[in-house]
Amino acid sequence: MKTHPPLRFLAPICLMAVVVFAQGPVVPATPKRPVTDEYGAIKVTDDYRWLENWDHPEVKRWSAAQNARTREYLDHLSSRPAIKERLTQLISAGSARYFNLQFAEGLCSP
């Protein structure tokens, strides 16, 4: 069974992508369609609940536009080959395995 390293290694890459998106292609519009639920005396409004219906054609179009924007940006990164190589290394790397551990009395303080 192949194991994967913790996702914390991917966090800096994801953060970099989020920060530099401001310089990339135009963000597709995301309409607000508020839905309000009441939980006791508390009202909670969700402007984007409509995006939860993955089978709706409009959600599919919105998702395709977001993916196209992301692909347009990421495909033109000069550091993309290095990022891809590093991710490949991290994903294919094995993780530490410990087995047959035994308690050694007196080595641990209570």
mmCIF file with all atom_site columns, C-alpha atoms in Angstrom, residues 12-73:
data_model
loop_
_atom_site.group_PDB
_atom_site.id
_atom_site.type_symbol
_atom_site.label_atom_id
_atom_site.label_alt_id
_atom_site.label_comp_id
_atom_site.label_asym_id
_atom_site.label_entity_id
_atom_site.label_seq_id
_atom_site.pdbx_PDB_ins_code
_atom_site.Cartn_x
_atom_site.Cartn_y
_atom_site.Cartn_z
_atom_site.occupancy
_atom_site.B_iso_or_equiv
_atom_site.pdbx_formal_charge
_atom_site.auth_seq_id
_atom_site.auth_comp_id
_atom_site.auth_asym_id
_atom_site.auth_atom_id
_atom_site.pdbx_PDB_model_num
ATOM 1  C CA . PRO A 1 12 ? 3.000   26.519 0.834   1.00 0.00 ? 12 PRO A CA 1
ATOM 2  C CA . ILE A 1 13 ? 2.344   25.713 -2.813  1.00 0.00 ? 13 ILE A CA 1
ATOM 3  C CA . CYS A 1 14 ? -1.396  26.254 -2.440  1.00 0.00 ? 14 CYS A CA 1
ATOM 4  C CA . LEU A 1 15 ? -0.817  29.509 -0.569  1.00 0.00 ? 15 LEU A CA 1
ATOM 5  C CA . MET A 1 16 ? 1.501   30.733 -3.313  1.00 0.00 ? 16 MET A CA 1
ATOM 6  C CA . ALA A 1 17 ? -1.143  29.988 -5.936  1.00 0.00 ? 17 ALA A CA 1
ATOM 7  C CA . VAL A 1 18 ? -3.817  31.860 -3.965  1.00 0.00 ? 18 VAL A CA 1
ATOM 8  C CA . VAL A 1 19 ? -1.627  34.920 -3.396  1.00 0.00 ? 19 VAL A CA 1
ATOM 9  C CA . VAL A 1 20 ? -0.599  35.336 -7.017  1.00 0.00 ? 20 VAL A CA 1
ATOM 10 C CA . PHE A 1 21 ? -4.046  34.690 -8.512  1.00 0.00 ? 21 PHE A CA 1
ATOM 11 C CA . ALA A 1 22 ? -4.709  38.427 -8.242  1.00 0.00 ? 22 ALA A CA 1
ATOM 12 C CA . GLN A 1 23 ? -2.326  38.884 -11.175 1.00 0.00 ? 23 GLN A CA 1
ATOM 13 C CA . GLY A 1 24 ? -3.901  36.118 -13.260 1.00 0.00 ? 24 GLY A CA 1
ATOM 14 C CA . PRO A 1 25 ? -6.926  35.907 -15.559 1.00 0.00 ? 25 PRO A CA 1
ATOM 15 C CA . VAL A 1 26 ? -10.219 37.557 -14.634 1.00 0.00 ? 26 VAL A CA 1
ATOM 16 C CA . VAL A 1 27 ? -12.209 35.782 -11.930 1.00 0.00 ? 27 VAL A CA 1
ATOM 17 C CA . PRO A 1 28 ? -15.503 34.369 -13.234 1.00 0.00 ? 28 PRO A CA 1
ATOM 18 C CA . ALA A 1 29 ? -18.508 36.015 -11.596 1.00 0.00 ? 29 ALA A CA 1
ATOM 19 C CA . THR A 1 30 ? -20.199 34.125 -8.784  1.00 0.00 ? 30 THR A CA 1
ATOM 20 C CA . PRO A 1 31 ? -23.789 35.268 -8.270  1.00 0.00 ? 31 PRO A CA 1
ATOM 21 C CA . LYS A 1 32 ? -25.153 35.490 -4.743  1.00 0.00 ? 32 LYS A CA 1
ATOM 22 C CA . ARG A 1 33 ? -28.443 33.683 -4.164  1.00 0.00 ? 33 ARG A CA 1
ATOM 23 C CA . PRO A 1 34 ? -29.087 33.953 -0.437  1.00 0.00 ? 34 PRO A CA 1
ATOM 24 C CA . VAL A 1 35 ? -30.776 31.124 1.447   1.00 0.00 ? 35 VAL A CA 1
ATOM 25 C CA . THR A 1 36 ? -31.550 31.675 5.131   1.00 0.00 ? 36 THR A CA 1
ATOM 26 C CA . ASP A 1 37 ? -31.936 28.894 7.679   1.00 0.00 ? 37 ASP A CA 1
ATOM 27 C CA . GLU A 1 38 ? -33.105 29.308 11.238  1.00 0.00 ? 38 GLU A CA 1
ATOM 28 C CA . TYR A 1 39 ? -31.476 27.378 14.043  1.00 0.00 ? 39 TYR A CA 1
ATOM 29 C CA . GLY A 1 40 ? -33.527 28.248 17.085  1.00 0.00 ? 40 GLY A CA 1
ATOM 30 C CA . ALA A 1 41 ? -33.312 32.026 17.416  1.00 0.00 ? 41 ALA A CA 1
ATOM 31 C CA . ILE A 1 42 ? -30.299 32.300 15.103  1.00 0.00 ? 42 ILE A CA 1
ATOM 32 C CA . LYS A 1 43 ? -30.635 33.002 11.390  1.00 0.00 ? 43 LYS A CA 1
ATOM 33 C CA . VAL A 1 44 ? -27.789 31.922 9.096   1.00 0.00 ? 44 VAL A CA 1
ATOM 34 C CA . THR A 1 45 ? -27.636 33.157 5.509   1.00 0.00 ? 45 THR A CA 1
ATOM 35 C CA . ASP A 1 46 ? -25.616 31.326 2.868   1.00 0.00 ? 46 ASP A CA 1
ATOM 36 C CA . ASP A 1 47 ? -25.169 33.312 -0.355  1.00 0.00 ? 47 ASP A CA 1
ATOM 37 C CA . TYR A 1 48 ? -23.546 30.439 -2.228  1.00 0.00 ? 48 TYR A CA 1
ATOM 38 C CA . ARG A 1 49 ? -25.556 27.364 -1.283  1.00 0.00 ? 49 ARG A CA 1
ATOM 39 C CA . TRP A 1 50 ? -26.665 27.031 -4.882  1.00 0.00 ? 50 TRP A CA 1
ATOM 40 C CA . LEU A 1 51 ? -23.110 25.883 -5.696  1.00 0.00 ? 51 LEU A CA 1
ATOM 41 C CA . GLU A 1 52 ? -23.660 22.730 -3.620  1.00 0.00 ? 52 GLU A CA 1
ATOM 42 C CA . ASN A 1 53 ? -25.858 21.180 -6.321  1.00 0.00 ? 53 ASN A CA 1
ATOM 43 C CA . TRP A 1 54 ? -23.135 19.628 -8.514  1.00 0.00 ? 54 TRP A CA 1
ATOM 44 C CA . ASP A 1 55 ? -25.687 18.264 -10.973 1.00 0.00 ? 55 ASP A CA 1
ATOM 45 C CA . HIS A 1 56 ? -27.126 21.673 -11.891 1.00 0.00 ? 56 HIS A CA 1
ATOM 46 C CA . PRO A 1 57 ? -25.948 22.856 -15.351 1.00 0.00 ? 57 PRO A CA 1
ATOM 47 C CA . GLU A 1 58 ? -25.189 26.368 -14.057 1.00 0.00 ? 58 GLU A CA 1
ATOM 48 C CA . VAL A 1 59 ? -22.958 24.986 -11.306 1.00 0.00 ? 59 VAL A CA 1
ATOM 49 C CA . LYS A 1 60 ? -21.138 22.871 -13.886 1.00 0.00 ? 60 LYS A CA 1
ATOM 50 C CA . ARG A 1 61 ? -20.588 25.972 -16.072 1.00 0.00 ? 61 ARG A CA 1
ATOM 51 C CA . TRP A 1 62 ? -19.343 27.979 -13.072 1.00 0.00 ? 62 TRP A CA 1
ATOM 52 C CA . SER A 1 63 ? -16.980 25.175 -12.085 1.00 0.00 ? 63 SER A CA 1
ATOM 53 C CA . ALA A 1 64 ? -15.672 24.829 -15.656 1.00 0.00 ? 64 ALA A CA 1
ATOM 54 C CA . ALA A 1 65 ? -14.972 28.593 -15.781 1.00 0.00 ? 65 ALA A CA 1
ATOM 55 C CA . GLN A 1 66 ? -13.107 28.442 -12.458 1.00 0.00 ? 66 GLN A CA 1
ATOM 56 C CA . ASN A 1 67 ? -11.086 25.447 -13.661 1.00 0.00 ? 67 ASN A CA 1
ATOM 57 C CA . ALA A 1 68 ? -10.242 27.214 -16.934 1.00 0.00 ? 68 ALA A CA 1
ATOM 58 C CA . ARG A 1 69 ? -9.001  30.272 -15.042 1.00 0.00 ? 69 ARG A CA 1
ATOM 59 C CA . THR A 1 70 ? -6.903  28.116 -12.748 1.00 0.00 ? 70 THR A CA 1
ATOM 60 C CA . ARG A 1 71 ? -5.456  26.116 -15.651 1.00 0.00 ? 71 ARG A CA 1
ATOM 61 C CA . GLU A 1 72 ? -4.660  29.311 -17.604 1.00 0.00 ? 72 GLU A CA 1
ATOM 62 C CA . TYR A 1 73 ? -2.689  30.657 -14.665 1.00 0.00 ? 73 TYR A CA 1
#
